[in-house]
Amino acid sequence: MSGNSFGVIFRVTTFGESHGPALGCVVDGCPAGVAFSACDLRRELARRKPGGGGAATTRNEDDEAEILSGVFEGLTLGTPIAILIRNASARSADYDALKDVYRPGHADWCCEAKYGRRDHRGGGRTSARETVGRVAAGAVAKRLLAEHGIGVRAWCREIAGIAAPEEGEGDFDWDEAERNSLRVPSAKSASRIMRKIEELRAAGDSAGGVVSCRVAGLPAGLGEPVFEKLDALIAQACLSIGAAKGIEFGSGFALAEMLGSQSNDALVRADGSSPQNLLPPSVPHVSFATNNAGGVLGGISNGMPLEFRVAFKPVPSISKPQRTVARDGAEREISVKGRHDVCVCPRAVSVVEAMTALVLADALLRNRCSR
Ligand SMILES: Cc1cc2nc3c(=O)[nH]c(=O)nc-3n(C[C@H](O)[C@H](O)[C@H](O)COP(=O)(O)O)c2cc1C
């Protein structure tokens, strides 16, 4: 199996299966001297952790992480940072009934078509449990970005067709997104969504949703203008998260219905306080009157906040009966039991942040040799 590593200079490898002894990551290429501690790690992992109620599964993992290397006296050493998270709450017996049958909406059949065999327990390597390694690596990337004044923040924009207000509308409140287990920045929307989730849980069904992400403090100049455009890298990173099915930047799909005169973001003179500290001395400071582009032009960050949204499909494991095929080729009906999320979005928030931070940490380091 290839494709378990990501990034060029700030390069991350994740390892482990859902029901194996442990999962984790190795972060290679993080510069020395970045402040990073077990506390930073714990905080990030706690935000991804299931067991918080709401839309999440009741699989109650401690997610106690161990930093095995690369950090000494609270600072990175510049050596590979290895982080291990042991699986403590895996109930493999829940999956016995799924050994010889392919779950709809999962990679079961595709994995067998590709490898001829699979670890059926919790989806093995294709399980969302793998994202614990991404979030651990993302915690390192976030610390590096924070030292450059860059902050990555994601939240649930919509769940089960119920949208939260945008910033500046209704009861939108940043702190609320960290208070409620749904990661929705509106108490009113969160309670409407919670009622819907309870209905869906009782009916044995699931829902999709949209996670929004905003990066503040991003300097102009990150990203490469041909194959490795910043938005293309973010798209790859986010679409590599299980159940992620779409992404749009800035005004996104709505741009297709605008005129050029409406969609272009006008350049305006800026006073130099904007986060464009990577500018060559000959280039004037500018800002943009609007942000339809979502902070990227021609694959290069333009100094505006990077803004995008990721659409997630409904959780595929549902207890409602569905049609499928067994390994012996017979058509069957399946009802997936076990502990599953009703909507992945609340837990995907920290994964979107982590993948974004990994792309940006790498782009930041790569940009040091742009001129
Ligand atoms: C944070 C997170 C949690 C998830 N939890 C579950 C779950 O409890 N049950 C489930 O069936 N799928 C869950 N998924 C989705 C599956 O991992 C995903 O749909 C599946 O691997 C098939 O991949 P695809 O949807 O990208 O094609 C979760 C995804 C994420 C990102």
PDB file of N, CA, C and O and ligand atoms in Angstrom, residues 48 57 103 105-107 126-128 131 241-245 312-313 315-317 339-341 344 347-348 351, ligand 1:
ATOM      1  N   ARG A  48     -10.823  15.875  18.424  1.00  0.00           N
ATOM      2  CA  ARG A  48     -11.204  14.872  17.425  1.00  0.00           C
ATOM      3  C   ARG A  48     -11.896  13.665  18.039  1.00  0.00           C
ATOM      4  O   ARG A  48     -12.623  12.922  17.381  1.00  0.00           O
ATOM      5  N   THR A  57     -19.774   8.806  17.627  1.00  0.00           N
ATOM      6  CA  THR A  57     -19.840   7.421  18.044  1.00  0.00           C
ATOM      7  C   THR A  57     -19.603   7.323  19.557  1.00  0.00           C
ATOM      8  O   THR A  57     -18.983   8.204  20.145  1.00  0.00           O
ATOM      9  N   ARG A 103     -19.733  -3.729   3.159  1.00  0.00           N
ATOM     10  CA  ARG A 103     -20.627  -2.671   3.639  1.00  0.00           C
ATOM     11  C   ARG A 103     -20.831  -1.615   2.552  1.00  0.00           C
ATOM     12  O   ARG A 103     -19.848  -1.089   2.013  1.00  0.00           O
ATOM     13  N   GLY A 105     -21.143   1.924   0.912  1.00  0.00           N
ATOM     14  CA  GLY A 105     -20.585   3.232   1.284  1.00  0.00           C
ATOM     15  C   GLY A 105     -19.180   3.157   1.854  1.00  0.00           C
ATOM     16  O   GLY A 105     -18.564   4.185   2.135  1.00  0.00           O
ATOM     17  N   HIS A 106     -18.650   1.939   2.055  1.00  0.00           N
ATOM     18  CA  HIS A 106     -17.289   1.757   2.567  1.00  0.00           C
ATOM     19  C   HIS A 106     -16.393   1.174   1.478  1.00  0.00           C
ATOM     20  O   HIS A 106     -16.873   0.722   0.425  1.00  0.00           O
ATOM     21  N   ALA A 107     -15.079   1.110   1.786  1.00  0.00           N
ATOM     22  CA  ALA A 107     -14.110   0.643   0.784  1.00  0.00           C
ATOM     23  C   ALA A 107     -13.917  -0.877   0.824  1.00  0.00           C
ATOM     24  O   ALA A 107     -12.978  -1.386   0.206  1.00  0.00           O
ATOM     25  N   THR A 126      -8.517   1.799   6.312  1.00  0.00           N
ATOM     26  CA  THR A 126      -9.416   2.774   5.681  1.00  0.00           C
ATOM     27  C   THR A 126     -10.352   3.419   6.715  1.00  0.00           C
ATOM     28  O   THR A 126     -11.163   4.275   6.368  1.00  0.00           O
ATOM     29  N   SER A 127     -10.231   2.996   7.961  1.00  0.00           N
ATOM     30  CA  SER A 127     -11.088   3.564   9.011  1.00  0.00           C
ATOM     31  C   SER A 127     -10.719   5.010   9.312  1.00  0.00           C
ATOM     32  O   SER A 127      -9.546   5.398   9.238  1.00  0.00           O
ATOM     33  N   ALA A 128     -11.718   5.784   9.741  1.00  0.00           N
ATOM     34  CA  ALA A 128     -11.464   7.174  10.142  1.00  0.00           C
ATOM     35  C   ALA A 128     -10.612   7.240  11.400  1.00  0.00           C
ATOM     36  O   ALA A 128     -10.126   8.301  11.764  1.00  0.00           O
ATOM     37  N   THR A 131      -7.323   8.959  11.202  1.00  0.00           N
ATOM     38  CA  THR A 131      -7.158  10.419  11.250  1.00  0.00           C
ATOM     39  C   THR A 131      -6.569  10.892  12.579  1.00  0.00           C
ATOM     40  O   THR A 131      -6.159  12.043  12.689  1.00  0.00           O
ATOM     41  N   ILE A 241      -9.624  12.985   3.373  1.00  0.00           N
ATOM     42  CA  ILE A 241     -10.301  12.639   4.635  1.00  0.00           C
ATOM     43  C   ILE A 241     -11.518  11.778   4.287  1.00  0.00           C
ATOM     44  O   ILE A 241     -12.256  12.095   3.351  1.00  0.00           O
ATOM     45  N   GLY A 242     -11.725  10.694   5.030  1.00  0.00           N
ATOM     46  CA  GLY A 242     -12.862   9.814   4.763  1.00  0.00           C
ATOM     47  C   GLY A 242     -14.167  10.588   4.727  1.00  0.00           C
ATOM     48  O   GLY A 242     -14.376  11.487   5.541  1.00  0.00           O
ATOM     49  N   ALA A 243     -15.015  10.263   3.763  1.00  0.00           N
ATOM     50  CA  ALA A 243     -16.355  10.838   3.601  1.00  0.00           C
ATOM     51  C   ALA A 243     -16.359  12.253   3.024  1.00  0.00           C
ATOM     52  O   ALA A 243     -17.430  12.800   2.777  1.00  0.00           O
ATOM     53  N   ALA A 244     -15.175  12.859   2.799  1.00  0.00           N
ATOM     54  CA  ALA A 244     -15.139  14.198   2.178  1.00  0.00           C
ATOM     55  C   ALA A 244     -15.419  14.033   0.688  1.00  0.00           C
ATOM     56  O   ALA A 244     -14.792  13.208   0.025  1.00  0.00           O
ATOM     57  N   LYS A 245     -16.364  14.773   0.175  1.00  0.00           N
ATOM     58  CA  LYS A 245     -16.781  14.576  -1.215  1.00  0.00           C
ATOM     59  C   LYS A 245     -16.745  15.835  -2.057  1.00  0.00           C
ATOM     60  O   LYS A 245     -16.933  15.769  -3.273  1.00  0.00           O
ATOM     61  N   PHE A 312     -19.199  16.793   3.379  1.00  0.00           N
ATOM     62  CA  PHE A 312     -19.043  15.390   3.814  1.00  0.00           C
ATOM     63  C   PHE A 312     -20.334  14.633   3.550  1.00  0.00           C
ATOM     64  O   PHE A 312     -21.432  15.131   3.822  1.00  0.00           O
ATOM     65  N   LYS A 313     -20.185  13.415   3.069  1.00  0.00           N
ATOM     66  CA  LYS A 313     -21.367  12.574   2.826  1.00  0.00           C
ATOM     67  C   LYS A 313     -21.879  12.015   4.168  1.00  0.00           C
ATOM     68  O   LYS A 313     -21.161  12.068   5.179  1.00  0.00           O
ATOM     69  N   VAL A 315     -22.629   9.374   7.096  1.00  0.00           N
ATOM     70  CA  VAL A 315     -21.884   8.208   7.596  1.00  0.00           C
ATOM     71  C   VAL A 315     -22.441   6.948   6.923  1.00  0.00           C
ATOM     72  O   VAL A 315     -23.657   6.717   6.964  1.00  0.00           O
ATOM     73  N   PRO A 316     -21.585   6.147   6.311  1.00  0.00           N
ATOM     74  CA  PRO A 316     -22.130   4.974   5.600  1.00  0.00           C
ATOM     75  C   PRO A 316     -22.669   3.862   6.511  1.00  0.00           C
ATOM     76  O   PRO A 316     -23.598   3.150   6.123  1.00  0.00           O
ATOM     77  N   SER A 317     -22.096   3.683   7.718  1.00  0.00           N
ATOM     78  CA  SER A 317     -22.570   2.581   8.585  1.00  0.00           C
ATOM     79  C   SER A 317     -23.875   2.977   9.247  1.00  0.00           C
ATOM     80  O   SER A 317     -23.887   3.802  10.162  1.00  0.00           O
ATOM     81  N   ARG A 339     -20.660   0.931  17.007  1.00  0.00           N
ATOM     82  CA  ARG A 339     -20.695   2.299  17.524  1.00  0.00           C
ATOM     83  C   ARG A 339     -20.243   3.246  16.425  1.00  0.00           C
ATOM     84  O   ARG A 339     -19.077   3.299  16.083  1.00  0.00           O
ATOM     85  N   HIS A 340     -21.184   3.977  15.853  1.00  0.00           N
ATOM     86  CA  HIS A 340     -20.846   4.823  14.706  1.00  0.00           C
ATOM     87  C   HIS A 340     -21.296   6.259  14.904  1.00  0.00           C
ATOM     88  O   HIS A 340     -22.269   6.527  15.594  1.00  0.00           O
ATOM     89  N   ASP A 341     -20.597   7.176  14.235  1.00  0.00           N
ATOM     90  CA  ASP A 341     -21.029   8.566  14.212  1.00  0.00           C
ATOM     91  C   ASP A 341     -22.331   8.656  13.418  1.00  0.00           C
ATOM     92  O   ASP A 341     -22.556   7.873  12.486  1.00  0.00           O
ATOM     93  N   VAL A 344     -20.242  12.799  10.427  1.00  0.00           N
ATOM     94  CA  VAL A 344     -18.790  12.874  10.678  1.00  0.00           C
ATOM     95  C   VAL A 344     -18.325  14.305  10.946  1.00  0.00           C
ATOM     96  O   VAL A 344     -17.246  14.525  11.492  1.00  0.00           O
ATOM     97  N   ARG A 347     -16.494  15.737  14.208  1.00  0.00           N
ATOM     98  CA  ARG A 347     -15.149  15.189  14.439  1.00  0.00           C
ATOM     99  C   ARG A 347     -14.217  15.524  13.280  1.00  0.00           C
ATOM    100  O   ARG A 347     -12.993  15.576  13.453  1.00  0.00           O
ATOM    101  N   ALA A 348     -14.773  15.779  12.114  1.00  0.00           N
ATOM    102  CA  ALA A 348     -13.934  16.111  10.954  1.00  0.00           C
ATOM    103  C   ALA A 348     -13.349  17.520  11.065  1.00  0.00           C
ATOM    104  O   ALA A 348     -12.370  17.847  10.395  1.00  0.00           O
ATOM    105  N   VAL A 351      -9.853  17.406  11.908  1.00  0.00           N
ATOM    106  CA  VAL A 351      -9.075  16.760  10.837  1.00  0.00           C
ATOM    107  C   VAL A 351      -8.861  17.744   9.681  1.00  0.00           C
ATOM    108  O   VAL A 351      -7.770  17.823   9.108  1.00  0.00           O
TER     109      VAL A 351
HETATM  110  C1  LIG B   1     -13.823  11.896  11.704  1.00  0.00           C
HETATM  111  C2  LIG B   1     -14.539  10.837  10.901  1.00  0.00           C
HETATM  112  C3  LIG B   1     -15.339   9.906  11.548  1.00  0.00           C
HETATM  113  C4  LIG B   1     -16.002   8.920  10.836  1.00  0.00           C
HETATM  114  N1  LIG B   1     -16.780   8.021  11.522  1.00  0.00           N
HETATM  115  C5  LIG B   1     -17.411   7.041  10.847  1.00  0.00           C
HETATM  116  C6  LIG B   1     -18.231   6.080  11.540  1.00  0.00           C
HETATM  117  O1  LIG B   1     -18.382   6.127  12.768  1.00  0.00           O
HETATM  118  N2  LIG B   1     -18.823   5.120  10.800  1.00  0.00           N
HETATM  119  C7  LIG B   1     -18.697   5.048   9.436  1.00  0.00           C
HETATM  120  O2  LIG B   1     -19.271   4.185   8.828  1.00  0.00           O
HETATM  121  N3  LIG B   1     -17.961   5.946   8.757  1.00  0.00           N
HETATM  122  C8  LIG B   1     -17.300   6.933   9.418  1.00  0.00           C
HETATM  123  N4  LIG B   1     -16.544   7.854   8.716  1.00  0.00           N
HETATM  124  C9  LIG B   1     -16.534   7.815   7.241  1.00  0.00           C
HETATM  125  C10 LIG B   1     -15.779   6.673   6.632  1.00  0.00           C
HETATM  126  O3  LIG B   1     -14.455   6.604   7.141  1.00  0.00           O
HETATM  127  C11 LIG B   1     -15.734   6.795   5.101  1.00  0.00           C
HETATM  128  O4  LIG B   1     -16.966   7.183   4.597  1.00  0.00           O
HETATM  129  C12 LIG B   1     -15.337   5.460   4.484  1.00  0.00           C
HETATM  130  O5  LIG B   1     -14.017   5.130   4.871  1.00  0.00           O
HETATM  131  C13 LIG B   1     -15.414   5.431   2.943  1.00  0.00           C
HETATM  132  O6  LIG B   1     -14.597   6.421   2.373  1.00  0.00           O
HETATM  133  P1  LIG B   1     -15.194   7.575   1.426  1.00  0.00           P
HETATM  134  O7  LIG B   1     -16.493   7.998   2.040  1.00  0.00           O
HETATM  135  O8  LIG B   1     -14.169   8.669   1.484  1.00  0.00           O
HETATM  136  O9  LIG B   1     -15.378   7.003   0.069  1.00  0.00           O
HETATM  137  C14 LIG B   1     -15.864   8.846   9.413  1.00  0.00           C
HETATM  138  C15 LIG B   1     -15.052   9.800   8.766  1.00  0.00           C
HETATM  139  C16 LIG B   1     -14.400  10.788   9.495  1.00  0.00           C
HETATM  140  C17 LIG B   1     -13.541  11.789   8.781  1.00  0.00           C
END
